[in-house]
Short mmCIF file of C-alpha atoms in Angstrom, two decimals:
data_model
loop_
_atom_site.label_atom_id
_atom_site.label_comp_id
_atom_site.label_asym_id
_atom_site.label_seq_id
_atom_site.Cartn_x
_atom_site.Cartn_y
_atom_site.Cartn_z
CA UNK A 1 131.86 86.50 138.55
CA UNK A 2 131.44 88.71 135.86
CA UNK A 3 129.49 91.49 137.00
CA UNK A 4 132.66 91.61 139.87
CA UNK A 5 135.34 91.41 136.84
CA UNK A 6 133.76 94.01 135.08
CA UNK A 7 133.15 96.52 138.16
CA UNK A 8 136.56 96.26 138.92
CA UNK A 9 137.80 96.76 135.34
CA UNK A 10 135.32 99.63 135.25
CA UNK A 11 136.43 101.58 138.95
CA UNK A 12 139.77 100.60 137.79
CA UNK A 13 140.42 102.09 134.48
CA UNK A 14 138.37 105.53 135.23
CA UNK A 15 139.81 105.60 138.89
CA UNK A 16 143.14 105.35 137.91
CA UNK A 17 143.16 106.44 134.90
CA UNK A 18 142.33 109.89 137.01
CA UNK A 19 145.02 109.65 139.18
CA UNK A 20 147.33 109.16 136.29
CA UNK A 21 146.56 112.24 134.73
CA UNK A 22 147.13 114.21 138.02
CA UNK A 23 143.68 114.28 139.53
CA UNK A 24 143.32 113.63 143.43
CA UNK A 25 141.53 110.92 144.34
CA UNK A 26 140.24 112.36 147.54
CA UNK A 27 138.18 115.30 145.57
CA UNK A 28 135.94 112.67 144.37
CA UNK A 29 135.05 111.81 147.94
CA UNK A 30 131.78 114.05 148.61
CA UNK A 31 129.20 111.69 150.31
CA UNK A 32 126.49 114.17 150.51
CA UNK A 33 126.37 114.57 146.78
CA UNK A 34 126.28 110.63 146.65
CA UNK A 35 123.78 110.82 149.43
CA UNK A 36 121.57 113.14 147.26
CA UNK A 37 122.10 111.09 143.80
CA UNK A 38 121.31 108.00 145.08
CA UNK A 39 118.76 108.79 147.92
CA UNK A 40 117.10 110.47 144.95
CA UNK A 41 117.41 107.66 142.73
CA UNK A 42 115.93 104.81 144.96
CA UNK A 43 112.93 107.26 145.94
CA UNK A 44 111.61 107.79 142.70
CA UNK A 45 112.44 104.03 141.81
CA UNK A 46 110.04 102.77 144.92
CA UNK A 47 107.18 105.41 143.82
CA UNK A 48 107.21 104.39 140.25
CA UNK A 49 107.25 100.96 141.39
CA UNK A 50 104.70 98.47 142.97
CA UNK A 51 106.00 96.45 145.82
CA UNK A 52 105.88 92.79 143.80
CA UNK A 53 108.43 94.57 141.43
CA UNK A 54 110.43 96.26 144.24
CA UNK A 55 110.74 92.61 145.37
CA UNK A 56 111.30 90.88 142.28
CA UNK A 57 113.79 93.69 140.95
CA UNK A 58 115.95 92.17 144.42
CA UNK A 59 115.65 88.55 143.06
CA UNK A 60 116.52 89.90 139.36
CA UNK A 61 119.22 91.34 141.04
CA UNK A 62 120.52 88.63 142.61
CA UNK A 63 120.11 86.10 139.93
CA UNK A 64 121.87 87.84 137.26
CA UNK A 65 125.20 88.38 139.51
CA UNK A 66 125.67 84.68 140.64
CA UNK A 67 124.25 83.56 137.21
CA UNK A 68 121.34 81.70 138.06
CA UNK A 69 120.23 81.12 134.36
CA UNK A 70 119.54 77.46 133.02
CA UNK A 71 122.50 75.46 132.27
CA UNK A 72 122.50 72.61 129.46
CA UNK A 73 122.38 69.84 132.66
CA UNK A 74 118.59 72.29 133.36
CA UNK A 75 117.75 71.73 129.86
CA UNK A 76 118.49 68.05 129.58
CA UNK A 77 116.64 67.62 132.76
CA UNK A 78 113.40 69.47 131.48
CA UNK A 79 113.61 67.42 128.18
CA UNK A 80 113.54 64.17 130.57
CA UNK A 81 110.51 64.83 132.47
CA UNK A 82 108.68 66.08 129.30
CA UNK A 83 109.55 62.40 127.70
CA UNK A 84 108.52 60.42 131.36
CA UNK A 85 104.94 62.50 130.52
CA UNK A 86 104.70 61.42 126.64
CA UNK A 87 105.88 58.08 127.23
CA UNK A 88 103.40 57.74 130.30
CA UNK A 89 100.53 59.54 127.55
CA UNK A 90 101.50 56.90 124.92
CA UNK A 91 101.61 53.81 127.16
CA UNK A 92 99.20 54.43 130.43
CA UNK A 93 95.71 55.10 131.17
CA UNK A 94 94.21 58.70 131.41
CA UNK A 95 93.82 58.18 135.29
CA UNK A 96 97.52 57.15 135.75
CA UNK A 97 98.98 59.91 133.70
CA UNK A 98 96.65 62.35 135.63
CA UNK A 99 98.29 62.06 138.99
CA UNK A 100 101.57 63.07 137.53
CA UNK A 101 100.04 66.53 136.47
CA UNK A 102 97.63 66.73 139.56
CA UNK A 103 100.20 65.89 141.92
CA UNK A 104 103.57 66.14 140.76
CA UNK A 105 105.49 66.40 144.07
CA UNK A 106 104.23 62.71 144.48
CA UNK A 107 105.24 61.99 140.49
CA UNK A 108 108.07 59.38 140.21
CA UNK A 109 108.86 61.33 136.81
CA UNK A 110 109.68 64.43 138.56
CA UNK A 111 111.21 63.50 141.18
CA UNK A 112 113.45 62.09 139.25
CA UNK A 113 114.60 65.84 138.61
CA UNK A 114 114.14 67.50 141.67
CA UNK A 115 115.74 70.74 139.89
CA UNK A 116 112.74 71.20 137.84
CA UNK A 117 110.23 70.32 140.60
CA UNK A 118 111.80 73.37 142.84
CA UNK A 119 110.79 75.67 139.85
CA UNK A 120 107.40 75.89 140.61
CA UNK A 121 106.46 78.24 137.72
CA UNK A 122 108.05 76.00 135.26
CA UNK A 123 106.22 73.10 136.86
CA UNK A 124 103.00 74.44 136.87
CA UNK A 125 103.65 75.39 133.11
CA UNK A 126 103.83 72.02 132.24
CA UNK A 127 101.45 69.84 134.15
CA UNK A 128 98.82 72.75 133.33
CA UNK A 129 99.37 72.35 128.93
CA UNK A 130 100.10 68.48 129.44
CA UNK A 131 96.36 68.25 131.58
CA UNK A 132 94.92 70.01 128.53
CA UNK A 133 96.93 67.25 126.50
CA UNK A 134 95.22 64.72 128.18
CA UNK A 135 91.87 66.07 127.93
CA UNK A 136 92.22 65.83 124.39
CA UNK A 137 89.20 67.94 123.70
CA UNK A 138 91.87 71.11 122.39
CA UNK A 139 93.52 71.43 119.18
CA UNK A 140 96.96 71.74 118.31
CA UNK A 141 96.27 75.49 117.30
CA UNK A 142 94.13 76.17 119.93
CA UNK A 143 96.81 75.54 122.99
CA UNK A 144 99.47 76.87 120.92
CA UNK A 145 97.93 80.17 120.69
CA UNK A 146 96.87 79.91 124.49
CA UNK A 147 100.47 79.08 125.06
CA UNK A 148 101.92 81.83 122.81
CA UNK A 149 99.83 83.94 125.11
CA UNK A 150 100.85 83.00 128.40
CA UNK A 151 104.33 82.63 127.49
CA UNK A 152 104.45 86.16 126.16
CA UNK A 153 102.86 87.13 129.74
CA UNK A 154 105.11 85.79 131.88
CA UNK A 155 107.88 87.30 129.49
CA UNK A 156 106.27 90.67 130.01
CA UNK A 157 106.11 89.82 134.28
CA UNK A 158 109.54 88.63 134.03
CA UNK A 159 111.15 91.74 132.44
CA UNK A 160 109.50 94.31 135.13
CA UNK A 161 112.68 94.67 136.65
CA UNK A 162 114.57 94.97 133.30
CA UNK A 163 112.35 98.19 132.47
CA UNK A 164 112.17 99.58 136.20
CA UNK A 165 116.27 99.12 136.44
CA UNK A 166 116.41 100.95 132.41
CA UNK A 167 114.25 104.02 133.98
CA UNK A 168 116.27 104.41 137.05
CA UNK A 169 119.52 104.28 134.91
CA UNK A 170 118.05 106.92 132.36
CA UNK A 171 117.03 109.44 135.31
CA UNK A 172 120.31 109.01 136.64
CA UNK A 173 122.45 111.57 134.92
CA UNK A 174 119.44 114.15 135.45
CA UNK A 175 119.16 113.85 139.37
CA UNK A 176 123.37 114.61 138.93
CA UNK A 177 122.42 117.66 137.46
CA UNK A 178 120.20 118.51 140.25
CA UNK A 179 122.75 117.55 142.94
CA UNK A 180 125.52 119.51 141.09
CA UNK A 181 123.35 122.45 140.44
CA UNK A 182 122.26 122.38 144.63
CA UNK A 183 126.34 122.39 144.82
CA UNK A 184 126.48 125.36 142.34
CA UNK A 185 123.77 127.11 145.11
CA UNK A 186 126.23 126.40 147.71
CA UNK A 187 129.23 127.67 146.30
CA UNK A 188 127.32 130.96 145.28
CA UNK A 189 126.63 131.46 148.70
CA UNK A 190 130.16 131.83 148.98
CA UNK A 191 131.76 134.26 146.60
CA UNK A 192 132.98 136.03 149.52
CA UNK A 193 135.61 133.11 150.16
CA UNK A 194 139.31 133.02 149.20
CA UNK A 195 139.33 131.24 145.73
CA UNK A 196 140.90 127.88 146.99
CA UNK A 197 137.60 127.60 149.48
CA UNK A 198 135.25 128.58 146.08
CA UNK A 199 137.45 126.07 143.92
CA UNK A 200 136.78 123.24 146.20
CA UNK A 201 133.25 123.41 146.09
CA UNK A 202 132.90 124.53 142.77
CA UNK A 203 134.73 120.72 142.37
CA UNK A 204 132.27 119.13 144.54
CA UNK A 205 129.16 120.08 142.80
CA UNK A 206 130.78 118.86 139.27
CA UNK A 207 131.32 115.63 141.05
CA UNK A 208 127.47 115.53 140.94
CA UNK A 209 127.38 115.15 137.32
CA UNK A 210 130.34 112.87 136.84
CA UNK A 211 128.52 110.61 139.55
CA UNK A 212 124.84 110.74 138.64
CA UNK A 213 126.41 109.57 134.47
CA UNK A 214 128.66 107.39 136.16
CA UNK A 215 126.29 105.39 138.09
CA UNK A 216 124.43 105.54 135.02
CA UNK A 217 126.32 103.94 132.08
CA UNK A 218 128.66 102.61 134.30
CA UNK A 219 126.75 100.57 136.88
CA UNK A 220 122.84 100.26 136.86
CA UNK A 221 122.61 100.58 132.60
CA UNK A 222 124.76 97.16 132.67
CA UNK A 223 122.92 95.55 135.38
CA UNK A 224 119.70 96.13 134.32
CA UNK A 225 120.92 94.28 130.71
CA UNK A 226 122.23 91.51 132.88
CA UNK A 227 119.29 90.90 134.39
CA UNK A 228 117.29 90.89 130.77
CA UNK A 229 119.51 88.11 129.63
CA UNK A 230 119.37 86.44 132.59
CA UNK A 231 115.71 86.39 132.34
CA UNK A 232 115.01 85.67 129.00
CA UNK A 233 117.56 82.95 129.24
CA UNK A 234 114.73 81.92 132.10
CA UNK A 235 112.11 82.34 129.82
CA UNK A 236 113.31 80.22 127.11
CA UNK A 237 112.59 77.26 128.61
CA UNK A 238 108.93 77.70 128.72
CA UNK A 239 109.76 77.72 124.37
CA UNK A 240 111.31 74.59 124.47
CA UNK A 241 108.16 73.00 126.60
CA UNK A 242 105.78 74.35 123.78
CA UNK A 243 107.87 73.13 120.75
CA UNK A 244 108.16 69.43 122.14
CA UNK A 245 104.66 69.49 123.19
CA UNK A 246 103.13 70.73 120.37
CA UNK A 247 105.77 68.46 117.85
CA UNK A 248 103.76 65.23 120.44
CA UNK A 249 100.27 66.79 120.31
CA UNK A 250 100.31 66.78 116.37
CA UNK A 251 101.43 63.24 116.46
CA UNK A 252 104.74 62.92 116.71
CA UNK A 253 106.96 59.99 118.78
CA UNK A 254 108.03 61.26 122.14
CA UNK A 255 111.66 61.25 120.72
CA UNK A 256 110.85 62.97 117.88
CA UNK A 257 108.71 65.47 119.47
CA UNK A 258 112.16 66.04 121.97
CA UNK A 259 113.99 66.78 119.20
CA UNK A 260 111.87 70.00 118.28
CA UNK A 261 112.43 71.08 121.84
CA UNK A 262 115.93 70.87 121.95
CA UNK A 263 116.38 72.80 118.78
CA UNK A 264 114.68 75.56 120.66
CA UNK A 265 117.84 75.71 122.65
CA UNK A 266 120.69 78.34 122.58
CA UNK A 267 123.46 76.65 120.46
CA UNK A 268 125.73 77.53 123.69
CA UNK A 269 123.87 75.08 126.03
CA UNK A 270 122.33 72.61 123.74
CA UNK A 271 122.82 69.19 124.60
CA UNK A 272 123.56 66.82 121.75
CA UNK A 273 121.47 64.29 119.92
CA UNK A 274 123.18 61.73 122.07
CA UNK A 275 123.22 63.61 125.65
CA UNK A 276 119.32 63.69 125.20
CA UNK A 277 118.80 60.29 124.51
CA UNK A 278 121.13 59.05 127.63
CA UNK A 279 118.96 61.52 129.31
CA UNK A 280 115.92 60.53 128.78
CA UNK A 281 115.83 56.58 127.88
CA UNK A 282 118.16 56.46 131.80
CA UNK A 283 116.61 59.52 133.65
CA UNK A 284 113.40 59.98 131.96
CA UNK A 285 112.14 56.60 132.90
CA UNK A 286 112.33 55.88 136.71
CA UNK A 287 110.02 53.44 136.70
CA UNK A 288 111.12 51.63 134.21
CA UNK A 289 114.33 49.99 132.57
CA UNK A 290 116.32 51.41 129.36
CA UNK A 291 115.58 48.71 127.23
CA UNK A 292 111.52 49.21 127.94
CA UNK A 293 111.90 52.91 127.71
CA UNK A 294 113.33 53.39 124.46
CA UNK A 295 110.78 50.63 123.18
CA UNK A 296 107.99 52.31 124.80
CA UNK A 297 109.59 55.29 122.33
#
């Protein structure tokens, strides 16, 4: 909703703010310089890119405009499976806490939030460091740096699309150049002509520049920082698995250990003290009452 608000703010003030000042709307209309721009844009994009980025630049694309980052009810749900797997730790045998991690599609705890079992990345990132939990052969610093490592990984993975989208926008006003400079080599061609005939496509190859900087600053420059905080909004939530695991791996209550995940949390979507708890002594026991859960806690 906001990337829609803000292109129409953006089209709005600088198209009529033209008109307003005299200019005719029409003069702006010269699809073969927009045909050159962006032609010229998306080729060099697709040869500086490999096709998983091409790809995942698409889905980048698409999350950041309908929003798809994790809301507080996402983080609240990810703090409820992670207590279902340290209460399980504390209370079951190795066996029985294995087949959560080896099989979670067939795990009561996460199906009890089917939103985190359809994110298979984030699901894999957490039955993979709880395995090595169970194991119990690591140490605390030795899966923290492993996890420090990965995490910093996928961040790099997940931001392709951030960096392809920031060198598209930056070649942008340069390939406008080049389109209004091949418009400059047209209207040479004909000096001959009356000057209204020169004038009008002396206009068209300045429209060049004005659209290779507007598409620029105006369009793929904010969409490529949308989709960077959408991402790293994404990203975060791998942080708030490592702080609540590590918190339980150095011997800390499962509610404890939840409470150094949630303060990994942007203050703008952190649930409260009392929103966890609900959470996870209700949702993060399915196989078990309230009253058990928080004295299995």
């Amino acid at each position: 909703m906001g990337f829609i608000i803000g292109l129409i703010v953006v089209l709005g003030s600088m198209l009529g703010g033209f008109a307003a000042m005299g200019g005719h709307l029409e003069v702006l209309w010269q699809p073969f310089e927009y045909v050159i721009i962006c032609g010229t844009s998306i080729g060099t994009f697709i040869i500086a890119n490999p096709t998983a980025v091409l790809k995942d630049t698409g889905a980048a694309v698409k999350e950041a405009i309908l929003g798809k980052a994790p809301k507080q009810k996402n983080y609240l749900d990810l703090l409820g499976v992670l207590y279902g797997l340290m209460r399980e730790q504390r209370n079951k045998s190795r066996a029985q806490v294995e087949a959560h991690v080896d099989n979670p599609q067939e795990s009561e705890i996460f199906k009890a939030f089917p939103d985190i079992l359809k994110d298979k990345e984030l699901t894999t990132f957490v039955c993979d460091y709880f395995r090595l939990i169970i194991i119990g052969n690591a140490r605390p610093h030795e899966i923290e740096s492993l996890m420090d490592e990965e995490i910093n990984t996928l961040v790099r993975d997940k931001l392709k699309p951030y960096h392809a989208l920031t060198s598209m926008a930056d070649g942008l006003p340069a390939i406008g150049i080049v389109a209004a400079v091949l418009g400059v080599i047209k209207a040479m061609g004909a000096l001959d002509q009356s000057p209204e005939i020169l004038g009008h496509f002396i206009g068209a190859a300045l429209v060049g520049t004005f659209a290779g900087i507007f598409f620029s600053y105006g369009f793929v420059g904010p969409l490529a920082t949308m989709v960077k905080t959408n991402r790293e909004k994404r990203c975060r939530v791998n942080i708030i698995v490592k702080q609540t695991l590590l918190a339980f791996l150095n011997g800390a209550m499962p509610q404890i250990a939840l409470e150094h995940g949630r303060k990994a949390i942007s203050t703008g979507y952190r649930p409260s003290i009392d929103a966890v708890e609900n959470q996870t002594l209700g949702g993060g026991a399915p196989a078990a009452g309230a009253a058990e859960a928080q004295k299995a806690a």
